[in-house]
C-alpha cells in the first residue's frame, strides 16, 4: 500500500446502483432530514408540504409528557451510533480509509469499493460519493433532531418547569450534540484550519428550530463563532445540573452506589456530560490552532474533580487490559472514556470487519488490518516489550491466504460465544477519551518538564515505566505525540483530522502524498455554490 498512485486508471465497478442515482440537492436532503427528525421512526415522504401537518402533530404528541423529551434525546444518541455515522463510518471505516490506516489491495474492487476509492481520495467516484453523502445526511439528521428537541423545550417546555435540572440537561446535551456534529462537518468538508491552506469553503450551520427553514451557509470564521456559542451554551446549562459535578463517571455507571432524583441521570459516560463537552472544547481549540486554550481545557479535564475531591475520570491504569478483567479485556479503555456511545449490536458487524484473535484468515478489502510493514511503522521506536496496546490490542499472527502476516485489531472484536458483554464496558464506541486529553496537553505545552511528567504518567497506563525524562526538546515531544495518536486512537476516527489540521504532506502508514484538495472532502452535490 506504500506510495499509492492516486492518478492511475480506475476500474468501473458501479454495477448500476450508484451510476443510476441522480444528484441530490441539499434542499431535498434537508427536507427529508427535517421530516424524519420529528419522531424516531417516521417514514420519509416525497412531498414535504403534504406531510408537514402530520409530522407537527406527531411532534406535539411526543412532547406532551416529560418522558417524551427523554425519549427524543435518547433517540438522537441512537442516530449518532448508526453505522453510517459513529457506529462505523466515522470511526472504523470511512475516516480511517481517508487516513490510509488499513492495508488495501487497490487492484481489487470486489469488497467495499467505497473504501477503496476513499483510500485513493477519489471523491468523484459514485461509491465514494454515496458513502460520504450517507455520513453527511446522518450528521444532519442528528443535528435536526437536536434542533427539534430544543424548539420543543422552548415552545412546549412547560411540562419541564417543575424539573429545572432535567430541562437544563436536555438543553445542554442537545446543544452539545449539535456542536459535536457540526464540528465534524467542518473537519470533513471544511477548509484547512489555521490559514495553512489556500481554499475557502462555506458550510451550512443549522441552528434553526423550524422544520420549514433551510440552514444558511457560512464562511469559516462565522461558522466557528456559531460553534463556540453552542459549546458555551452547553457548558452553562450542564455546569449547574450535571450529576458529574458531584459524582465521578465510574460511580454514575452503577445506580446502586448513589441515589439520584431521576434514573435518567445515571450513565453519564454514555452522554455528552459537562466534562465531555470540556474535552470537546479542547479538541475544537486544538483543531483551530488555539493551542493555549486547548492546553488549558485539556489539562482541566485531566485534573477534574468532584465536590469531594475525587477524580472525575482517570487513565485506566492497565485495568481495562488486565487478564483479571472481563475476558477478553475491555480493549476500548472504557474506564477512561469521557463520552462513549452504547451499541447493543456492536459485534454483529465489527466481528465481520475485524479478524481479531479468532484465528480466521485475513481477507484483504473485506477485513480491516495492517500489513506487517505498516504495523512496524506504527510501533517504530516504541517500547513493545511490555506495552499493553501492542501486546493486547493486536493479533500479530493473523495471516492472509498466502501466509503473509496482516496484524488485526482486537479493539472492536470480541468472542461473543464465551465472553461477557456489558452496555457500559465493551458494547461501546469511544468518542472522547482521557488519553486524547493527555496528547493534547503534551502537543501544546511550552513546558518541557510538564511534557515529560505527563508522558511518564501516560506511558505507565500502557504498562511502560519511564525512569528518566524521555524528551530533550518540545519538537521531540510533538513527533512522538503524532505517532502516539495513531497507536492510541486507531479505528476511532481521529487520525485523518489530525493530518488535515497539520496539513501533513504524507500519511504515516502508507507514505501516500497528500495535497490540500485531498484533505477537503467535497460537499454532496447541491444547488448552492461552494467556493
Coordinates of C-alpha atoms in Angstrom, one line a residue:
X1 CA 0.0 0.0 0.0
X2 CA 3.0 2.3 0.2
X3 CA 3.4 5.0 -2.4
X4 CA -0.1 4.8 -3.8
X5 CA -0.6 6.5 -7.1
X6 CA -3.9 8.2 -7.0
X7 CA -3.9 9.0 -10.7
X8 CA -3.9 5.5 -12.2
X9 CA -6.9 4.3 -14.2
X10 CA -9.8 3.0 -12.0
X11 CA -11.8 0.0 -12.8
X12 CA -15.5 0.6 -13.4
X13 CA -17.5 -1.1 -10.7
X14 CA -20.7 0.8 -10.4
X15 CA -22.8 -2.2 -11.1
X16 CA -25.8 0.0 -11.9
X17 CA -26.6 1.1 -8.4
X18 CA -24.6 4.3 -7.8
X19 CA -24.3 5.1 -11.5
X20 CA -28.0 5.3 -11.9
X21 CA -28.6 7.6 -8.9
X22 CA -29.3 11.2 -9.8
X23 CA -27.5 14.1 -8.0
X24 CA -29.2 15.0 -4.7
X25 CA -29.8 18.7 -3.9
X26 CA -29.2 20.0 -0.4
X27 CA -32.8 21.2 -0.4
X28 CA -34.2 17.7 -0.9
X29 CA -31.8 16.2 1.6
X30 CA -32.7 18.7 4.2
X31 CA -36.4 18.3 3.7
X32 CA -36.1 14.6 4.2
X33 CA -34.0 15.0 7.3
X34 CA -36.3 17.5 8.9
X35 CA -39.3 15.4 8.3
X36 CA -37.7 12.2 9.7
X37 CA -36.3 14.0 12.7
X38 CA -39.7 14.9 14.2
X39 CA -40.2 11.3 15.5
X40 CA -37.8 8.5 15.9
X41 CA -39.3 6.3 13.2
X42 CA -41.1 8.5 10.7
X43 CA -41.2 7.2 7.2
X44 CA -39.7 9.7 4.6
X45 CA -42.2 11.3 2.1
X46 CA -41.5 12.9 -1.2
X47 CA -43.9 15.9 -0.8
X48 CA -42.7 17.9 2.1
X49 CA -45.7 20.2 2.3
X50 CA -48.2 17.3 2.4
X51 CA -46.7 15.8 5.5
X52 CA -46.0 19.0 7.5
X53 CA -49.3 19.0 9.4
X54 CA -49.0 15.3 10.1
X55 CA -45.4 15.4 11.4
X56 CA -46.1 18.5 13.5
X57 CA -49.0 16.6 15.1
X58 CA -46.7 13.7 15.9
X59 CA -44.1 16.0 17.2
X60 CA -46.6 17.7 19.5
X61 CA -47.7 14.3 20.9
X62 CA -44.1 13.3 21.6
X63 CA -43.5 16.3 23.8
X64 CA -46.8 16.3 25.7
X65 CA -45.1 14.5 28.6
X66 CA -41.7 14.7 30.3
X67 CA -40.7 11.2 29.1
X68 CA -41.2 12.3 25.5
X69 CA -38.3 14.7 25.9
X70 CA -36.1 12.0 27.4
X71 CA -37.0 9.6 24.6
X72 CA -36.2 12.2 22.0
X73 CA -32.8 12.8 23.4
X74 CA -32.1 9.0 23.6
X75 CA -33.2 8.8 20.0
X76 CA -30.5 11.3 19.0
X77 CA -27.8 9.2 20.6
X78 CA -29.1 6.2 18.7
X79 CA -28.8 8.3 15.5
X80 CA -25.2 9.1 16.3
X81 CA -24.4 5.4 16.9
X82 CA -25.8 4.3 13.5
X83 CA -23.3 2.6 11.2
X84 CA -23.4 5.5 8.7
X85 CA -22.2 7.8 11.5
X86 CA -20.1 7.0 14.5
X87 CA -21.1 3.4 14.7
X88 CA -18.8 2.6 11.8
X89 CA -18.1 5.1 9.1
X90 CA -16.8 8.0 11.2
X91 CA -14.8 5.7 13.4
X92 CA -13.6 2.4 11.9
X93 CA -14.0 2.6 8.2
X94 CA -14.5 5.8 6.1
X95 CA -12.4 8.2 8.1
X96 CA -9.7 5.6 8.6
X97 CA -9.7 4.9 4.8
X98 CA -9.1 8.6 4.2
X99 CA -6.1 8.4 6.6
X100 CA -4.9 5.2 4.8
X101 CA -4.9 3.3 8.0
X102 CA -5.9 -0.1 6.6
X103 CA -3.9 -2.2 4.2
X104 CA -5.8 -2.2 0.9
X105 CA -5.4 -4.0 -2.4
X106 CA -6.1 -1.2 -4.8
X107 CA -6.3 -3.7 -7.7
X108 CA -9.4 -5.4 -6.2
X109 CA -12.9 -3.9 -6.1
X110 CA -14.8 -7.0 -5.1
X111 CA -15.4 -5.9 -1.5
X112 CA -16.0 -2.4 0.0
X113 CA -15.4 -0.4 -3.2
X114 CA -16.4 2.8 -1.4
X115 CA -13.4 2.4 1.0
X116 CA -11.2 1.6 -2.0
X117 CA -11.9 4.9 -3.6
X118 CA -11.8 6.8 -0.3
X119 CA -8.3 5.3 0.3
X120 CA -7.3 6.8 -3.1
X121 CA -9.0 10.1 -2.2
X122 CA -11.1 9.8 -5.4
X123 CA -14.1 11.8 -4.4
X124 CA -15.6 11.8 -7.9
X125 CA -16.5 8.1 -7.9
X126 CA -20.1 7.2 -7.1
X127 CA -19.3 4.7 -4.5
X128 CA -17.2 7.2 -2.5
X129 CA -19.8 9.9 -3.1
X130 CA -22.6 7.7 -1.8
X131 CA -20.5 6.8 1.3
X132 CA -19.8 10.5 2.1
X133 CA -23.4 11.6 1.4
X134 CA -24.7 9.0 3.8
X135 CA -22.3 10.4 6.5
X136 CA -23.4 13.9 5.7
X137 CA -27.1 13.0 5.9
X138 CA -26.8 11.2 9.2
X139 CA -24.9 14.0 10.8
X140 CA -27.6 16.5 9.8
X141 CA -30.3 14.1 10.8
X142 CA -28.9 14.2 14.3
X143 CA -28.5 18.0 14.1
X144 CA -32.1 18.3 13.0
X145 CA -33.3 16.1 15.8
X146 CA -31.4 18.2 18.3
X147 CA -32.9 21.4 16.9
X148 CA -36.4 20.0 17.1
X149 CA -35.8 19.0 20.7
X150 CA -34.5 22.5 21.5
X151 CA -37.5 24.0 19.7
X152 CA -39.9 22.0 21.9
X153 CA -38.1 22.8 25.1
X154 CA -38.8 26.5 24.2
X155 CA -42.3 26.0 22.9
X156 CA -43.7 23.1 24.9
X157 CA -41.3 23.1 27.9
X158 CA -44.0 23.9 30.5
X159 CA -44.1 20.1 31.4
X160 CA -40.4 20.6 32.4
X161 CA -40.9 23.7 34.6
X162 CA -41.1 21.6 37.8
X163 CA -37.8 19.9 36.9
X164 CA -35.2 22.6 36.0
X165 CA -32.3 20.2 36.3
X166 CA -33.8 17.9 33.6
X167 CA -34.6 20.9 31.5
X168 CA -31.0 22.2 31.7
X169 CA -29.5 18.7 31.0
X170 CA -31.8 18.3 27.9
X171 CA -30.8 21.7 26.6
X172 CA -27.1 21.3 27.3
X173 CA -26.9 17.9 25.7
X174 CA -28.9 18.7 22.7
X175 CA -26.8 21.8 22.1
X176 CA -23.6 19.9 22.6
X177 CA -24.7 17.2 20.1
X178 CA -25.4 19.9 17.5
X179 CA -21.9 21.3 18.1
X180 CA -20.3 17.8 18.1
X181 CA -21.8 17.0 14.7
X182 CA -21.3 20.5 13.2
X183 CA -17.6 20.3 14.2
X184 CA -17.2 17.1 12.3
X185 CA -18.9 18.6 9.3
X186 CA -16.2 21.3 9.5
X187 CA -13.4 18.8 9.9
X188 CA -14.6 16.6 6.9
X189 CA -15.8 19.2 4.4
X190 CA -14.3 22.4 5.6
X191 CA -11.1 24.2 4.6
X192 CA -7.7 23.6 6.2
X193 CA -7.7 25.4 9.6
X194 CA -5.2 27.9 10.8
X195 CA -4.6 29.6 7.5
X196 CA -2.4 26.8 6.3
X197 CA -4.3 26.3 3.0
X198 CA -5.4 28.5 0.1
X199 CA -9.0 27.2 -0.4
X200 CA -12.0 28.7 1.4
X201 CA -15.2 26.7 1.9
X202 CA -18.6 27.8 3.1
X203 CA -20.6 25.3 5.1
X204 CA -24.2 25.0 6.5
X205 CA -24.6 25.5 10.2
X206 CA -28.1 24.7 11.4
X207 CA -29.4 26.4 14.5
X208 CA -32.9 26.7 13.0
X209 CA -35.7 25.3 15.1
X210 CA -38.3 25.4 12.4
X211 CA -38.8 22.4 10.0
X212 CA -39.7 24.9 7.3
X213 CA -36.4 26.7 7.3
X214 CA -33.2 25.9 5.4
X215 CA -29.7 26.1 7.1
X216 CA -27.7 29.1 5.8
X217 CA -24.1 28.7 4.7
X218 CA -21.3 30.5 6.5
X219 CA -17.7 31.4 5.9
X220 CA -15.2 29.7 8.2
X221 CA -14.9 32.4 10.9
X222 CA -18.7 32.8 11.2
X223 CA -19.2 29.1 11.3
X224 CA -16.7 28.8 14.2
X225 CA -18.5 31.6 16.0
X226 CA -21.7 29.5 16.0
X227 CA -19.7 26.5 17.1
X228 CA -18.2 28.4 20.0
X229 CA -21.6 29.8 21.1
X230 CA -23.1 26.3 21.2
X231 CA -20.3 25.0 23.3
X232 CA -20.6 27.9 25.7
X233 CA -24.4 27.4 26.0
X234 CA -24.0 23.7 26.6
X235 CA -21.4 24.2 29.4
X236 CA -23.6 26.9 31.0
X237 CA -26.6 24.5 31.1
X238 CA -24.6 21.5 32.3
X239 CA -22.4 23.1 34.9
X240 CA -25.4 23.7 37.3
X241 CA -27.3 20.5 36.6
X242 CA -25.0 17.6 35.6
X243 CA -24.5 14.9 38.3
X244 CA -20.9 14.5 37.2
X245 CA -20.2 17.7 39.1
X246 CA -20.9 15.7 42.3
X247 CA -20.0 12.1 41.3
X248 CA -17.3 10.6 39.2
X249 CA -18.2 8.9 35.9
X250 CA -17.4 5.4 37.2
X251 CA -19.8 5.8 40.2
X252 CA -22.6 7.0 37.9
X253 CA -22.3 3.8 36.0
X254 CA -23.7 1.9 39.0
X255 CA -27.1 3.1 40.2
X256 CA -26.7 1.0 43.4
X257 CA -23.8 3.2 44.5
X258 CA -25.6 6.5 44.6
X259 CA -29.2 7.7 44.7
X260 CA -30.2 10.4 42.2
X261 CA -33.5 12.2 41.8
X262 CA -34.1 10.7 38.4
X263 CA -32.8 7.4 36.9
X264 CA -32.3 9.3 33.7
X265 CA -29.3 11.0 35.3
X266 CA -27.2 7.8 35.6
X267 CA -24.6 6.5 33.0
X268 CA -23.3 10.0 32.3
X269 CA -20.3 8.4 30.5
X270 CA -22.7 7.5 27.7
X271 CA -23.9 11.0 27.3
X272 CA -22.3 14.4 26.5
X273 CA -21.8 15.3 30.1
X274 CA -20.1 18.5 31.3
X275 CA -16.6 17.2 31.3
X276 CA -17.1 15.6 27.9
X277 CA -18.1 18.9 26.5
X278 CA -15.0 20.5 28.1
X279 CA -13.0 17.8 26.3
X280 CA -14.8 18.6 23.0
X281 CA -13.9 22.2 23.6
X282 CA -10.2 21.2 23.9
X283 CA -10.4 19.2 20.7
X284 CA -12.0 22.1 18.8
X285 CA -9.4 24.6 20.2
X286 CA -6.6 22.3 19.0
X287 CA -8.0 21.9 15.6
X288 CA -8.5 25.7 15.2
X289 CA -4.9 26.4 16.3
X290 CA -5.9 27.9 19.6
X291 CA -3.1 26.0 21.3
X292 CA -3.0 27.8 24.6
X293 CA -6.8 27.4 25.1
X294 CA -6.5 23.7 24.0
X295 CA -3.8 23.1 26.6
X296 CA -5.7 24.7 29.4
X297 CA -9.0 23.0 28.6
X298 CA -7.4 19.5 28.2
X299 CA -5.5 20.0 31.4
X300 CA -8.6 21.0 33.3
X301 CA -10.3 17.7 32.2
X302 CA -7.3 15.7 33.3
X303 CA -7.4 17.4 36.7
X304 CA -11.2 17.4 37.0
X305 CA -12.5 16.5 40.5
X306 CA -16.0 16.1 42.1
X307 CA -17.2 18.1 45.0
X308 CA -15.4 15.8 47.4
X309 CA -12.1 16.0 45.6
X310 CA -12.3 12.6 43.8
X311 CA -11.0 12.4 40.2
X312 CA -13.9 12.5 37.7
X313 CA -12.1 10.1 35.4
X314 CA -8.5 8.7 35.3
X315 CA -6.4 6.8 32.9
X316 CA -7.3 3.2 33.1
X317 CA -4.0 2.3 34.8
X318 CA -3.9 -1.0 32.9
X319 CA -7.2 -2.3 34.4
X320 CA -9.1 -2.5 31.2
X321 CA -6.3 -4.6 29.7
X322 CA -5.9 -6.9 32.6
X323 CA -6.4 -10.7 32.4
X324 CA -8.3 -10.5 35.6
X325 CA -11.0 -8.3 34.0
X326 CA -13.6 -9.5 31.5
X327 CA -12.1 -11.9 29.0
X328 CA -11.0 -10.7 26.6
X329 CA -10.3 -7.4 28.2
X330 CA -12.2 -4.2 27.6
X331 CA -9.9 -3.0 24.8
X332 CA -11.8 0.2 24.1
X333 CA -10.4 1.5 27.5
X334 CA -14.0 2.2 28.7
X335 CA -12.9 3.3 32.2
X336 CA -11.2 6.4 30.7
X337 CA -14.0 7.3 28.3
X338 CA -15.4 10.8 28.9
X339 CA -18.1 10.1 26.3
X340 CA -18.9 6.8 24.6
X341 CA -21.9 5.6 22.6
X342 CA -23.6 2.4 23.7
X343 CA -24.1 0.0 20.8
X344 CA -26.0 -3.2 21.7
X345 CA -25.3 -5.0 18.4
X346 CA -21.7 -3.8 18.0
X347 CA -20.2 -7.3 17.5
X348 CA -22.8 -8.3 14.9
X349 CA -20.8 -6.2 12.4
X350 CA -17.4 -5.5 13.9
X351 CA -16.7 -9.2 14.1
X352 CA -17.1 -9.2 10.3
X353 CA -14.9 -6.2 9.9
X354 CA -12.0 -7.4 12.1
X355 CA -10.5 -10.9 12.4
X356 CA -9.5 -10.0 15.9
X357 CA -7.9 -13.0 17.7
X358 CA -10.4 -15.5 16.1
X359 CA -7.7 -17.2 14.1
X360 CA -9.7 -16.7 10.9
X361 CA -7.9 -15.9 7.7
X362 CA -7.5 -12.2 6.8
X363 CA -9.2 -11.4 3.6
X364 CA -7.9 -8.0 2.3
X365 CA -10.6 -5.4 1.3
X366 CA -13.0 -7.3 3.4
X367 CA -11.3 -7.4 6.8
X368 CA -9.6 -4.3 8.3
X369 CA -6.0 -5.0 9.1
X370 CA -2.4 -3.7 8.6
X371 CA 0.4 -5.1 6.5
X372 CA 3.4 -6.1 8.5
X373 CA 5.3 -3.1 7.1
X374 CA 2.5 -0.7 8.3
X375 CA 2.4 -2.4 11.7
X376 CA 6.2 -2.0 12.0
X377 CA 5.8 1.7 11.1
X378 CA 3.0 2.1 13.7
X379 CA 5.2 0.9 16.6
X380 CA 8.6 2.1 15.3
X381 CA 10.7 3.4 18.2
X382 CA 8.1 2.3 20.8
X383 CA 8.8 0.1 23.7
X384 CA 6.9 -3.0 22.8
X385 CA 8.2 -5.5 25.4
X386 CA 5.5 -4.6 27.9
X387 CA 3.2 -2.2 26.1
X388 CA -0.3 -3.5 26.6
X389 CA -1.6 -1.8 23.4
X390 CA 1.0 -3.7 21.3
X391 CA 0.5 -6.9 23.2
X392 CA -3.2 -7.0 23.8
X393 CA -5.0 -4.8 21.1
X394 CA -3.5 -6.7 18.2
X395 CA -3.5 -10.2 16.8
X396 CA 0.1 -10.1 15.5
X397 CA -0.1 -13.5 13.9
X398 CA -3.1 -13.1 11.6
X399 CA -2.3 -14.1 8.0
X400 CA -3.8 -13.9 4.6
X401 CA -4.3 -16.9 2.2
X402 CA -0.6 -16.8 1.1
X403 CA 0.7 -16.9 4.7
X404 CA 1.7 -13.2 4.8
X405 CA 1.2 -11.6 8.2
X406 CA -1.5 -8.9 8.5
X407 CA -1.9 -7.8 12.1
X408 CA -5.5 -7.4 13.1
X409 CA -7.0 -5.0 15.6
X410 CA -8.8 -6.6 18.5
X411 CA -10.3 -3.3 20.0
X412 CA -13.7 -3.9 18.4
X413 CA -13.6 -7.6 18.0
X414 CA -15.0 -10.0 20.7
X415 CA -15.5 -13.7 21.0
X416 CA -19.2 -13.5 21.8
X417 CA -19.5 -17.2 22.5
X418 CA -17.5 -17.2 25.7
X419 CA -17.1 -13.6 26.8
X420 CA -19.4 -11.5 29.0
X421 CA -20.6 -8.2 27.4
X422 CA -21.7 -5.0 29.0
X423 CA -23.5 -2.0 27.6
X424 CA -21.2 0.3 29.6
X425 CA -17.9 -1.6 29.3
X426 CA -17.4 -3.2 25.9
X427 CA -20.5 -2.7 23.8
X428 CA -19.4 0.9 23.3
X429 CA -17.8 3.2 20.8
X430 CA -15.3 5.6 22.4
X431 CA -16.0 9.2 21.3
X432 CA -13.8 11.2 23.7
X433 CA -11.1 9.7 25.9
X434 CA -8.8 11.0 28.6
X435 CA -5.8 9.7 26.6
X436 CA -6.6 12.2 24.0
X437 CA -6.5 15.0 26.6
X438 CA -3.0 13.9 27.6
X439 CA -1.9 14.0 24.0
X440 CA -3.4 17.5 23.5
X441 CA -1.6 18.9 26.6
X442 CA 1.7 17.3 25.5
X443 CA 1.4 18.6 22.0
X444 CA 0.5 22.2 23.1
X445 CA 2.6 22.7 26.2
X446 CA 5.5 25.1 26.2
X447 CA 7.0 23.5 29.3
X448 CA 9.3 20.5 28.6
X449 CA 9.1 19.4 32.2
X450 CA 5.3 19.2 32.0
X451 CA 5.5 17.2 28.8
X452 CA 7.9 14.7 30.3
X453 CA 5.9 14.3 33.5
X454 CA 2.6 13.8 31.6
X455 CA 4.3 11.3 29.2
X456 CA 5.6 9.3 32.2
X457 CA 2.0 9.0 33.5
X458 CA 0.6 8.3 30.1
X459 CA 3.0 5.5 29.4
X460 CA 2.6 4.0 32.8
X461 CA -1.0 3.4 31.7
X462 CA 0.4 1.4 28.8
X463 CA 2.5 -0.7 31.3
X464 CA 5.7 1.1 30.2
X465 CA 7.8 2.6 33.0
X466 CA 9.8 5.7 32.2
X467 CA 12.5 6.2 34.7
X468 CA 14.1 9.4 33.3
X469 CA 13.0 12.2 31.0
X470 CA 12.0 10.8 27.6
X471 CA 12.4 14.1 25.7
X472 CA 15.1 16.7 25.4
X473 CA 13.1 19.1 23.2
X474 CA 9.5 20.1 22.5
X475 CA 10.0 19.1 18.9
X476 CA 10.7 15.5 20.1
X477 CA 7.5 15.6 22.1
X478 CA 5.4 16.6 19.2
X479 CA 6.9 14.0 16.9
X480 CA 6.1 11.3 19.5
X481 CA 2.6 12.7 20.1
X482 CA 1.9 12.4 16.4
X483 CA 2.9 8.8 16.4
X484 CA 1.0 8.1 19.6
X485 CA -2.2 9.5 18.1
X486 CA -2.0 6.7 15.5
X487 CA -1.3 4.0 18.1
X488 CA -3.9 5.0 20.6
X489 CA -6.8 6.3 18.5
X490 CA -6.7 3.9 15.6
X491 CA -10.2 3.0 14.5
X492 CA -11.7 5.9 16.4
X493 CA -11.9 8.3 13.5
X494 CA -9.4 11.0 14.6
X495 CA -6.3 10.3 12.5
X496 CA -7.4 11.9 9.2
X497 CA -8.4 15.1 11.1
X498 CA -5.0 15.1 12.8
X499 CA -3.2 15.0 9.5
X500 CA -5.6 17.6 8.0
X501 CA -5.1 20.2 10.7
X502 CA -1.4 19.8 10.3
X503 CA -1.6 19.7 6.5
X504 CA 0.7 16.8 6.6
X505 CA 2.4 16.2 3.2
X506 CA 2.3 12.4 3.6
X507 CA 0.3 9.9 5.5
X508 CA 2.2 7.9 8.1
X509 CA 1.3 4.3 7.5
X510 CA 1.0 4.4 3.7
X511 CA 3.5 7.0 2.7
X512 CA 0.8 8.5 0.4
X513 CA 1.5 12.1 -0.7
X514 CA -1.3 14.4 0.2
X515 CA -2.4 17.8 -1.1
X516 CA -4.8 20.4 0.2
X517 CA -7.5 19.1 -2.1
X518 CA -7.1 15.5 -0.8
X519 CA -7.9 16.8 2.7
X520 CA -11.0 18.8 1.7
X521 CA -14.0 16.5 1.1
X522 CA -16.4 17.9 -1.5
X523 CA -19.9 18.5 -0.2
X524 CA -22.6 16.3 -1.6
X525 CA -24.0 17.7 -4.9
X526 CA -26.0 20.8 -4.0
X527 CA -27.7 23.7 -5.6
X528 CA -25.6 26.1 -3.6
X529 CA -22.3 27.5 -4.7
X530 CA -19.3 26.1 -2.8
X531 CA -16.1 28.0 -3.3

